[in-house]
Coordinates of C-alpha atoms in Angstrom, one line a residue:
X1 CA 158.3 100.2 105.5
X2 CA 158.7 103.7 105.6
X3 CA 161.2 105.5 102.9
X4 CA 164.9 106.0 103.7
X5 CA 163.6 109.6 102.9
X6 CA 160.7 109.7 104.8
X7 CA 162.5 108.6 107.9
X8 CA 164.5 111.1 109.2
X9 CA 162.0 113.8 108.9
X10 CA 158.7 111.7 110.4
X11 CA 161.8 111.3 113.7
X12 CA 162.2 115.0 113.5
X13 CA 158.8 115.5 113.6
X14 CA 157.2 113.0 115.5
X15 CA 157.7 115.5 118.7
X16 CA 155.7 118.0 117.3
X17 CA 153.2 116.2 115.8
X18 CA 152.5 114.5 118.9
X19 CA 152.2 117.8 120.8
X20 CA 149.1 118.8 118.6
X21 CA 147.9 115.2 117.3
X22 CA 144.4 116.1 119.6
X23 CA 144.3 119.4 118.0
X24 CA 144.9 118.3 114.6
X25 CA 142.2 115.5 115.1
X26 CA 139.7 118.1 116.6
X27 CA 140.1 119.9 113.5
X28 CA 140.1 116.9 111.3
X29 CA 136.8 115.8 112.4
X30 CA 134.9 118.9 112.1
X31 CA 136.3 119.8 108.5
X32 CA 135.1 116.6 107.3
X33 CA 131.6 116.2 108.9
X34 CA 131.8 119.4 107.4
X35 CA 132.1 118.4 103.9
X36 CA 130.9 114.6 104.7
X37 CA 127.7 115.1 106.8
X38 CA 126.6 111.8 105.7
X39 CA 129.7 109.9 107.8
X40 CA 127.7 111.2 111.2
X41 CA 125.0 108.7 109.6
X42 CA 125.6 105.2 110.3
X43 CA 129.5 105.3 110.8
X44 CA 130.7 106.8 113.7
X45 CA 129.7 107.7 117.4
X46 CA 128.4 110.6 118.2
X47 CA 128.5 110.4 121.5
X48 CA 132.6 109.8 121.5
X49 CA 132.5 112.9 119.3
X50 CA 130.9 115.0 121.5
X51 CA 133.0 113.9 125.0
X52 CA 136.5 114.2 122.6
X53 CA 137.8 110.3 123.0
X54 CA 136.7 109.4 119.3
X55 CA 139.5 112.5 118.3
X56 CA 141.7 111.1 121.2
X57 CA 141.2 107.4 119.5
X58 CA 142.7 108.8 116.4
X59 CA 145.8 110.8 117.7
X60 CA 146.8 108.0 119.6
X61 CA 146.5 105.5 116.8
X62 CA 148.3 107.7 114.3
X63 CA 150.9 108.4 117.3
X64 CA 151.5 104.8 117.9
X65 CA 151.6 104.0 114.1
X66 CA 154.5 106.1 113.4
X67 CA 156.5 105.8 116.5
X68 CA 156.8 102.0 115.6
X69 CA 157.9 103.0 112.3
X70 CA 160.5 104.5 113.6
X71 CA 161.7 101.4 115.2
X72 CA 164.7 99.2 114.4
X73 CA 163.9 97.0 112.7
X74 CA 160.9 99.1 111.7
X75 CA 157.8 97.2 111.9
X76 CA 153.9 97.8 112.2
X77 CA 151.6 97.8 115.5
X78 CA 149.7 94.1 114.1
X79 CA 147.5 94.5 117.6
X80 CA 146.7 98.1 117.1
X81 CA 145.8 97.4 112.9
X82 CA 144.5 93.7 113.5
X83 CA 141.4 95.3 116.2
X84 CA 140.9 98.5 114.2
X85 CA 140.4 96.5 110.6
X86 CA 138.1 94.4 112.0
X87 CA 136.1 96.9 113.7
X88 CA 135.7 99.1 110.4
X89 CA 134.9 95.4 108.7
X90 CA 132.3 95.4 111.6
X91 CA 131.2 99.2 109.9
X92 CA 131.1 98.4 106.2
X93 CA 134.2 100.8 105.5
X94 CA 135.1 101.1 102.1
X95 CA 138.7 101.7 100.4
X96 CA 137.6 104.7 98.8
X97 CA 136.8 106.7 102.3
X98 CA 140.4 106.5 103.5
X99 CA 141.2 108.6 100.6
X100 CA 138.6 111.3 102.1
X101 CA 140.0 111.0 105.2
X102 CA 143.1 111.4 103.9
X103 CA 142.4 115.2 102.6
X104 CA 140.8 116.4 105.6
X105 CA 143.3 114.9 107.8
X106 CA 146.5 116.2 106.0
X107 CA 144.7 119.9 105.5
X108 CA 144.5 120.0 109.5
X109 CA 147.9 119.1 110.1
X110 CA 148.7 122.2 107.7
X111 CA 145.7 124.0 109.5
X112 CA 147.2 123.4 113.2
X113 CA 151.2 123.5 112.1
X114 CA 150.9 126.4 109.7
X115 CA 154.8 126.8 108.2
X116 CA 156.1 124.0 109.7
X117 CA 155.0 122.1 107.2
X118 CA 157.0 122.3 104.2
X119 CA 156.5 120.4 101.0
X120 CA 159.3 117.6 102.5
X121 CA 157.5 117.4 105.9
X122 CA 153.7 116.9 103.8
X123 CA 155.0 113.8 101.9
X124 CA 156.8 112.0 105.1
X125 CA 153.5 112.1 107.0
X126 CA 151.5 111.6 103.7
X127 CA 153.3 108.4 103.4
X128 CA 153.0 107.3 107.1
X129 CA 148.7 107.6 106.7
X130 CA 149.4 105.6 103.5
X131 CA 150.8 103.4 105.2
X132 CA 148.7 102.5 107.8
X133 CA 145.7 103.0 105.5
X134 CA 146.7 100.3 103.2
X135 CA 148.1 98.0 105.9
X136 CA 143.8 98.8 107.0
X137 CA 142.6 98.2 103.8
X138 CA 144.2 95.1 102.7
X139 CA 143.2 93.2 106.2
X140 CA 139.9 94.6 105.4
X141 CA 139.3 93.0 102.0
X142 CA 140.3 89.9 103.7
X143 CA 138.0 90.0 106.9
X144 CA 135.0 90.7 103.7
X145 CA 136.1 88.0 101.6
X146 CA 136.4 85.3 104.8
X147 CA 132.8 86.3 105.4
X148 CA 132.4 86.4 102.0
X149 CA 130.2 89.7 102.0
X150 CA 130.9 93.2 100.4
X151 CA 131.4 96.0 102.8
X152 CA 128.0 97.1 101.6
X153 CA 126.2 93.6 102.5
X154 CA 127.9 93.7 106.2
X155 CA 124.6 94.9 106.9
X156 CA 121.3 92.9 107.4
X157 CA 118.0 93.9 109.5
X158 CA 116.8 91.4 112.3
X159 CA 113.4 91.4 114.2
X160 CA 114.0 91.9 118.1
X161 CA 112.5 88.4 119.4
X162 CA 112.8 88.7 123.1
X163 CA 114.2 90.9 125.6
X164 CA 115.9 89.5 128.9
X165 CA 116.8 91.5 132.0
X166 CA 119.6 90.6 133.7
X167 CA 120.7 93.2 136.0
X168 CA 118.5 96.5 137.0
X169 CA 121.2 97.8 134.1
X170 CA 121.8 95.1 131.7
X171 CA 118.9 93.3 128.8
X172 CA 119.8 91.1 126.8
X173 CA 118.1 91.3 123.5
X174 CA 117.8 88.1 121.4
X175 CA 117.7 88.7 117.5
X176 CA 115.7 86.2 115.0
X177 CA 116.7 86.5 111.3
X178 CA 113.6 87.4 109.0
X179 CA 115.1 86.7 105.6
X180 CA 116.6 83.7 103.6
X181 CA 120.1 84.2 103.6
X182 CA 122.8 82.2 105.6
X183 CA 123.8 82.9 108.7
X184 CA 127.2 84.1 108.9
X185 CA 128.4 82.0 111.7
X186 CA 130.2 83.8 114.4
X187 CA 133.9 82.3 116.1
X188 CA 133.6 82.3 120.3
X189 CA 134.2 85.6 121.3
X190 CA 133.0 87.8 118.6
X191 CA 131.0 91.3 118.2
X192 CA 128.4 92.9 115.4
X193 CA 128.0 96.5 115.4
X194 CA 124.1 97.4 115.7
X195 CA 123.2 100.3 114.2
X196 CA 120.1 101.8 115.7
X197 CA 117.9 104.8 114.2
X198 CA 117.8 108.1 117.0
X199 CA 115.0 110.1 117.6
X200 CA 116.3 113.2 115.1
X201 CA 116.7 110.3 112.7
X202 CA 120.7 109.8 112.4
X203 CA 121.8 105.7 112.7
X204 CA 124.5 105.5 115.5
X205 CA 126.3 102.2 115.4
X206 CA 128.0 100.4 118.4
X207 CA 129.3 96.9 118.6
X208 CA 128.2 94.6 121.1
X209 CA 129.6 90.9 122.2
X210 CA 128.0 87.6 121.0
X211 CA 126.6 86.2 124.1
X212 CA 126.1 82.6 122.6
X213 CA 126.5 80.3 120.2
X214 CA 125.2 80.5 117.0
X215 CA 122.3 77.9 116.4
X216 CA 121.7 79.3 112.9
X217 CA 118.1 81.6 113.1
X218 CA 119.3 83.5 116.7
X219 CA 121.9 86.4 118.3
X220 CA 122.4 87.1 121.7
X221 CA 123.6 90.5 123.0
X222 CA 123.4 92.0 126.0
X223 CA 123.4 95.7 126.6
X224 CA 124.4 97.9 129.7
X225 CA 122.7 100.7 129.9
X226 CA 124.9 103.8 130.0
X227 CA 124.5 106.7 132.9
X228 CA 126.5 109.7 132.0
X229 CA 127.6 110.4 135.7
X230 CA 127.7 114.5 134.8
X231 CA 128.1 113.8 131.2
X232 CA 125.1 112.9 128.8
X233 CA 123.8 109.3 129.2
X234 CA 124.0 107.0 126.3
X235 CA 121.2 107.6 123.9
X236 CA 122.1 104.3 122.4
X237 CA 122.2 102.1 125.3
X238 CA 119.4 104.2 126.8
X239 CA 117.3 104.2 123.3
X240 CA 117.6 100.1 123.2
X241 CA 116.8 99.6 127.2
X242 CA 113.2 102.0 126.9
X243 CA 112.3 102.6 122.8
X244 CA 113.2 99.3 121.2
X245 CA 110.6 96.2 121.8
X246 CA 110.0 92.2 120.9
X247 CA 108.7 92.5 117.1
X248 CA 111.2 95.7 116.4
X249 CA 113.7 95.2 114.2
X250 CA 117.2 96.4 114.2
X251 CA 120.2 96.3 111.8
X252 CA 123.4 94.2 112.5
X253 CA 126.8 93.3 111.0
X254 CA 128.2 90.0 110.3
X255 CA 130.0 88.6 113.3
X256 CA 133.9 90.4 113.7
X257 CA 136.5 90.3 116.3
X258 CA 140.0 89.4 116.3
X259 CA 140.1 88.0 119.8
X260 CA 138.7 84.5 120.0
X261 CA 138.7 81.5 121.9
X262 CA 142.4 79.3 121.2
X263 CA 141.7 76.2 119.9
X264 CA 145.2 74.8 121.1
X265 CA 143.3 72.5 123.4
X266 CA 144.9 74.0 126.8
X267 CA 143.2 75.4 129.9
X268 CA 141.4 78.5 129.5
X269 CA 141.4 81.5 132.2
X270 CA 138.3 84.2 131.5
X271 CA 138.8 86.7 133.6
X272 CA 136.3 90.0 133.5
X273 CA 134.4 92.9 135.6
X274 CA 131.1 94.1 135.2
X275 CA 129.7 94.0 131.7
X276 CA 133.0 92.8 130.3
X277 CA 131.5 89.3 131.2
X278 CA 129.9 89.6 127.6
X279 CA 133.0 87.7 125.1
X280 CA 133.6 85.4 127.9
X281 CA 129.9 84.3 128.4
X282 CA 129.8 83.7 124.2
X283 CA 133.7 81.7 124.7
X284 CA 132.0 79.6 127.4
X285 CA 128.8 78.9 125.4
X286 CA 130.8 77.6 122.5
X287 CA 132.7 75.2 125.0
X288 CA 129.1 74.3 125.7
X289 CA 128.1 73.4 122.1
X290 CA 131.0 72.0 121.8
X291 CA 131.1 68.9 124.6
X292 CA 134.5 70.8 126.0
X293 CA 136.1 69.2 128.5
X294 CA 138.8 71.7 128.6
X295 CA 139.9 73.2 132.1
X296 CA 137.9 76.0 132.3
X297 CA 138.6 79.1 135.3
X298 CA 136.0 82.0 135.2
X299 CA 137.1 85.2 137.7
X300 CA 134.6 88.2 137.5
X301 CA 134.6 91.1 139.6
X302 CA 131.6 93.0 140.3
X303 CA 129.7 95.5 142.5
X304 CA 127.8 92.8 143.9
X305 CA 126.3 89.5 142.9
X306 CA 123.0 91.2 141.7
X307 CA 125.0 93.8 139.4
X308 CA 126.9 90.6 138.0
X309 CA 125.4 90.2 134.5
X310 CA 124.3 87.1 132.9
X311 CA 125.1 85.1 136.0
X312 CA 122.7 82.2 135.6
X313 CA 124.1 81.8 132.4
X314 CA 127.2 81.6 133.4
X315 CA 126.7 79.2 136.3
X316 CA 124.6 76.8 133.9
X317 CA 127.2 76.9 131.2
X318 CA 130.0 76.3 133.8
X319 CA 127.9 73.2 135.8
X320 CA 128.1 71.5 132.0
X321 CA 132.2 71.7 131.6
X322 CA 133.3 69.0 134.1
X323 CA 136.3 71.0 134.8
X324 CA 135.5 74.2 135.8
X325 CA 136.0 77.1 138.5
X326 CA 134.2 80.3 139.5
X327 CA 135.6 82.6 141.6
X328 CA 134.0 85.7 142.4
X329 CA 135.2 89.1 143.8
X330 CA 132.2 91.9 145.2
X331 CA 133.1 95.2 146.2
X332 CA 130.1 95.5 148.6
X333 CA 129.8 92.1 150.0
X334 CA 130.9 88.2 149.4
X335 CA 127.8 87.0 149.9
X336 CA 126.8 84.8 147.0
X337 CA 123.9 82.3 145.8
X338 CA 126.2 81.3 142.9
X339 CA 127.8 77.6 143.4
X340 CA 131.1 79.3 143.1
X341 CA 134.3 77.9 144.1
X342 CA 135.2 80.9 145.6
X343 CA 134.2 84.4 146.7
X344 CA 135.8 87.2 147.9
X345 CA 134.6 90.7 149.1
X346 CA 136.7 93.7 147.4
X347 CA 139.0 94.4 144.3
X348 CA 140.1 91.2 142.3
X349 CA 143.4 90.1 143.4
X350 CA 144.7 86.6 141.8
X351 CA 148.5 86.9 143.3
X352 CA 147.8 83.9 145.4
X353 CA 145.4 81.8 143.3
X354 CA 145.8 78.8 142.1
X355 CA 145.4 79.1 138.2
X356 CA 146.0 75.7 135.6
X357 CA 149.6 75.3 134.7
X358 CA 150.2 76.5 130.3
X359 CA 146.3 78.3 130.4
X360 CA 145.6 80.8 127.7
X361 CA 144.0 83.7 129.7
X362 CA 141.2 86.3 128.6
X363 CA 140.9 90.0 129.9
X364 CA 137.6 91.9 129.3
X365 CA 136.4 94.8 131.4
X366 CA 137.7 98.6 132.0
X367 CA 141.1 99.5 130.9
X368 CA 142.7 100.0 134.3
X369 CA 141.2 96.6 135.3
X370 CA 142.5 94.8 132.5
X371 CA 145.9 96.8 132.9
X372 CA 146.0 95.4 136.7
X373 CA 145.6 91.6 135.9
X374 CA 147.4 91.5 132.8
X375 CA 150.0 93.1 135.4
X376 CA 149.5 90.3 138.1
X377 CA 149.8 87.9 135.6
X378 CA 153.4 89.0 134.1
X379 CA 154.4 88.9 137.8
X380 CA 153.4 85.7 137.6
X381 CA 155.3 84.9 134.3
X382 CA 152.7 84.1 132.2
X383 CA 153.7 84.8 128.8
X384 CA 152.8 88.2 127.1
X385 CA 151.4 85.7 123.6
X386 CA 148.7 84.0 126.3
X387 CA 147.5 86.7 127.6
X388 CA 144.3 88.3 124.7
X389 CA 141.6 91.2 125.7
X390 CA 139.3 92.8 124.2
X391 CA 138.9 96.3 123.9
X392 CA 135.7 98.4 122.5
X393 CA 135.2 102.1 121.9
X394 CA 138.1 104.9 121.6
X395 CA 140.7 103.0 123.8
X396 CA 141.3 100.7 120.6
X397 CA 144.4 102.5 120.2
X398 CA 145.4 101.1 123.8
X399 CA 145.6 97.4 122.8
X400 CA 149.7 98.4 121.8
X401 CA 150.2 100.5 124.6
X402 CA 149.8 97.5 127.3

């Protein structure tokens, strides 16, 4: 809870801050990769570096942070901390780097407000980042201890054992331990981060969906290949696709990911575009495992069915769960060779679908498409509590914006 003290000045302030919060984490970033070179290595993404979202990720996190501080009664943003602690639990962060972050972030909110802040202005925001940072650290020791791993033994090296093409865009790679130790078994729905080793020699990590279950020696994850469209492609995506083969190995997390398939026993909507099929394809192969005979309803939207990733899967997983659904939506066409139960040419519209009564639903795809259902679905008057998505990359800080 933020001071009595504290308070009235972070409210004063807040406006301001706000105004620059891009600015200050432009210069954040760059006077501590400055200092830190070694944090480019391994930890975060270049790529949202370069294009400005990883700085935008930040400034809207802080931004978020503090403004529900300020509310009455004050509380934290549990969504907002919840995804990010588990995505640095995914990274191997350590206490001891929020306290560098911490000096380089504070210096560039002096750099960027020069005399507006005063010694009484300094502490309020000091104690808003300790704030959040130890609301970050404490769910962190506890995502490392429920794995029981150290942040330093997130990490373990697999040996690439196939690779599967799904669409002209999307492989899925399937990972085969090569050591002893015991599988950290992953909950339907979860992510690792795989860190992969550039051409100038710098890891970049990203995090990529389970896309079934565990069988104790085997991961699944598939992999979209990322065109810039004007902007530089995705050396990761790009550098798995063409550079990494069967009999290469690769590093990986344990298994993270705070949004998981309910075990409430009730009916279970998935609905997704494109490549946000991943979490939903792992959810439906735990069902699987599991001899489910929950009522299952999959909706994915797509260019067409040939851009619709892992759609065999799907279809084989679904024909095994007695009660299930696909419905289908193609921007360029209906046509379909799916056994679907429905299929639909254009954008995804569910306003006059039939979905199960007291389902748990499951968003995964673009922001504005996941913004759009999760809309349809209030109109509907589905409650906000059953309606989970997952969110990767630099919109994290969007999960408490919805």
């Amino acid at each position: 809870m933020l001071s009595d003290k504290s308070r009235p000045v972070v409210a004063a302030t807040l406006p301001v801050v706000a105004e620059h919060i891009e600015e200050i984490a432009n210069r954040f970033y760059a006077h501590m990769f400055a200092a830190h070179p070694e944090f480019q290595d391994g930890m975060f993404n270049r790529g949202n570096q370069a294009e400005g979202s990883q700085p935008k990720a930040l400034a809207g996190s802080v931004a978020v942070f503090a403004t529900t501080l300020l509310a009455d009664p004050p509380q934290f943003p549990e969504r907002l901390l919840t995804r990010i602690a588990h995505k640095h639990a995914s990274l191997g962060i350590r206490p001891e780097q929020y306290t560098v972050v911490h000096e380089h972030l504070m210096w560039a909110v002096a750099d960027v407000l020069g005399d507006a802040v005063t010694p009484e202005v300094a502490a309020a925001w000091d104690e808003v980042y300790w704030l959040m940072a130890y609301a970050l650290i404490h769910q962190e020791r506890g995502l490392y201890s429920a794995r029981g791993v150290t942040a330093e033994r997130v990490w373990r090296n697999w040996r690439v054992a196939r690779k599967i093409r799904e669409t002209d865009d999307v492989v899925t790679f399937v990972m085969r331990r090569i050591d002893d130790r015991p599988v950290k078994t992953s909950l339907p729905g979860q992510y690792v981060s795989v860190v992969a080793t550039m051409p100038d020699g710098i890891r970049q990590p990203r995090q990529f969906s389970l896309t079934r279950a565990d069988d104790g020696e085997h991961r699944y994850f598939a992999v979209k290949r990322v065109h810039g469209g004007g902007k530089p492609d995705g050396e990761v995506s790009n550098l798995l696709h063409d550079a990494v083969q069967p009999g290469d190995e690769l590093t990986m997390s344990v298994p993270y990911g705070d949004v998981v398939l309910d075990d409430s026993g009730r009916p279970v909507v998935f609905a997704s575009a494109g490549i946000g099929i991943t979490p939903m394809a792992g959810m439906l192969s735990h069902l699987v495992a599991a001899g489910s005979h929950l009522d299952v309803t999959v909706l994915h939207a797509d260019v067409d069915e040939r851009s619709f990733p892992l759609r065999r899967q799907i279809a084989d997983d679904l024909a095994r769960l007695p009660k299930s659904q696909l419905h289908v939506w193609y921007e360029n066409d209906s046509g379909t060779e799916l056994p679907v139960t429905a299929a639909y040419r254009g954008q995804m519209d569910i306003a006059d679908l039939d979905l199960p009564e007291g389902a748990v639903y499951y968003l995964c795809g673009p922001l504005p498409f996941m913004k759009t259902v999760r809309g349809a679905l209030m109109d509907r008057d589905v409650e906000p509590r059953d309606i989970q998505y997952e969110m990767f990359g630099p919109d994290l800080w969007a999960a408490d914006t919805q």
